[in-house]
Amino acid sequence: MAFDRRTFLGTSAATGAAVALAGATSSPAAAAGEAPGVAGEASAKSRTYSFTVMGTTDLHGNVFNWDYFTDKEFDDKAHNDVGLAKISTLVNQVRAEKGRCNTLMIDAGDTIQGTQLSYYYAKVDPITARRGPVHPMAQAMNAIGYDAAALGNHEFNYGIPVLRKFEEQCDFPLLGANALDAKTLRPAFAPYSMHRLRTPHGRDVKVAVLGLTNPGIAIWDKANVQGKMTFPGLEEQAAKYVPKLRSMGADVVIVSAHSGSSGKSSYGDQLPYIENAAALVAEQVPGIDAILVGHAHTEIPEYRVKNKATGKDVVLSEPLKWGQRLTLFDFELSWSKGCWSVAKVSAKVLNSNTVAEDPKIVRLLSDEHKKVVAYVNQVIGTSTQAMSSAEGPVKDVAIIDLISHVQVETVKAALAGGEYAALPVVSQASCFSRTAAIPAGQVTIKDAAGLYPFENTLEARVLTGAQLKDYLEFSARYYVRTAPGDVVDPAKITNAEATPDYNYDAVYGLAYDIDIAQPAGSRIVNLSFGGQPVDPAARFVLAVNNYRASGGGNFPHVPQAKQVWANSEEIRNTIIQWVKAKGTIDPAQFASVDWRLTRAGVPVF
């Protein structure tokens, strides 16, 4: 019986797959007696060969179609499904149609962070322990038979030792041509892998996969990589390696890039490199046939970019995050004058909600799943009332105040008795999930963890009143400008300029109105602290997560502000420990409506 809303059972899993070694050649072997398949058949007259490259990205620790933060099967408004167990079924179908020997399977990064399953095996029962477990993502990807995977920025969240152990456990290379050793400037990971595909005639087709990761790692995971690794731009490293791969005899060059296609960066000018540079790589670097795009969490079935030097189209595709989609790049090659050349490339995505979970993957990792389910259901306290984040993007709600209250208490305790103890402490927090909830009555780890799905840690930075106002003005860009008298639809007034929810901050401890009738940059009015207008010169301590403090979201002032304290503990764990210590969550002790949306002084809600 397949894993579904009612059960979690399955049959045995077959592990092992043909694996390409970085910098070397390999042949994905067909099972004994397997026919070449339609995709790999070649006409004696036309002397052509076709093959398919499958791709995933931003899996973020999702093996099963399960939400550990709610402890039930994953579902969303579009009824998408998630997880490698679903992807495995799609992969099996493609291999059955095309012939396994005519396919490759790659990933574009962000693999080992994002769910409580991945957290458990990084922190609770870590893979780095002596005789520690094999990471569930490594087990699943090995069983599916991945050939290569690019590094994502979230690979570095748990530190380099966890990443290195995960790399060791994978039967395929982790690629990062622009992840360099800080001292030697030599590659810290394999830059590429080379794969041979056997054809019915002519020589084998050599397919190179070049892996590129995100320069933002230098900012977002500064604590883990500073002085150890450096991350130059994608275009620079692609321009270095693509000619090399061609000179090594690559007939086809595919880039697996943990970088979106928009050409924009969330960190402004803090780095000289573009965050979302996949389309720029396609445009500027000749010799690339296709790019598997990651990082942006968007769905792009097929996007063609013309290379400036050659005039040829480069095909880009980005499958939706968490295993919701599987990209298929279909290549058609022709044999002429003793060599293979790419005649045609196309791309599309398959939806994982159209298939059942692969019972082999379900059986393989059922024990790990059960351990994590037991872990997240541990009771850590009680709550006097239910709280929900559903209205968090448009209203000051108690559940977001809880995050900030914990952060304020933690920072105050850390600064007590020191030079900055007398400064008022305020806190930033975002609505990371619109489905987070704390029930009335018993509160479990999953309830508290659901408030904070990221591995951010807490810092304290000193800002002035004027800087905090700038910070709030920048945050308020999140709202769509709406004139007085216009109908307000809560579902349509947020996420202006494609700003994600996690890049809208409310600041707890300050009171203010956000006038959404005004243009961005002129929206914060009636800013006060303790009932008095905020003095622009007054100093405050801002409790802030490390992502924001290091420049994530490109908020002003914070990255340059003086750091007076920092903690290595995840904020999520700080919240869990706070609930355990208090025993009871009582919103009456910390929640209040201190900010609101207005138009010309009239509240929107």
mmCIF file of C-alpha atoms in Angstrom, residues 269-270 461-463 467 549-551 554-563:
data_model
loop_
_atom_site.group_PDB
_atom_site.id
_atom_site.type_symbol
_atom_site.label_atom_id
_atom_site.label_comp_id
_atom_site.label_asym_id
_atom_site.label_seq_id
_atom_site.Cartn_x
_atom_site.Cartn_y
_atom_site.Cartn_z
ATOM 1 C CA ASP A 269 25.808 45.798 -3.687
ATOM 2 C CA GLN A 270 27.291 43.894 -0.758
ATOM 3 C CA ARG A 461 22.873 45.051 16.698
ATOM 4 C CA VAL A 462 22.793 48.713 17.771
ATOM 5 C CA LEU A 463 20.731 51.059 15.577
ATOM 6 C CA GLN A 467 17.912 53.890 11.162
ATOM 7 C CA ALA A 549 22.095 40.874 9.919
ATOM 8 C CA SER A 550 24.374 39.509 7.211
ATOM 9 C CA GLY A 551 22.486 41.316 4.450
ATOM 10 C CA ASN A 554 19.179 43.914 1.547
ATOM 11 C CA PHE A 555 17.620 45.786 4.491
ATOM 12 C CA PRO A 556 19.465 49.022 5.309
ATOM 13 C CA HIS A 557 21.908 49.698 8.160
ATOM 14 C CA VAL A 558 21.865 46.322 9.937
ATOM 15 C CA PRO A 559 24.864 44.678 8.234
ATOM 16 C CA GLN A 560 27.028 47.705 9.089
ATOM 17 C CA ALA A 561 25.623 48.160 12.615
ATOM 18 C CA LYS A 562 27.679 47.257 15.658
ATOM 19 C CA GLN A 563 27.141 43.668 16.768
#
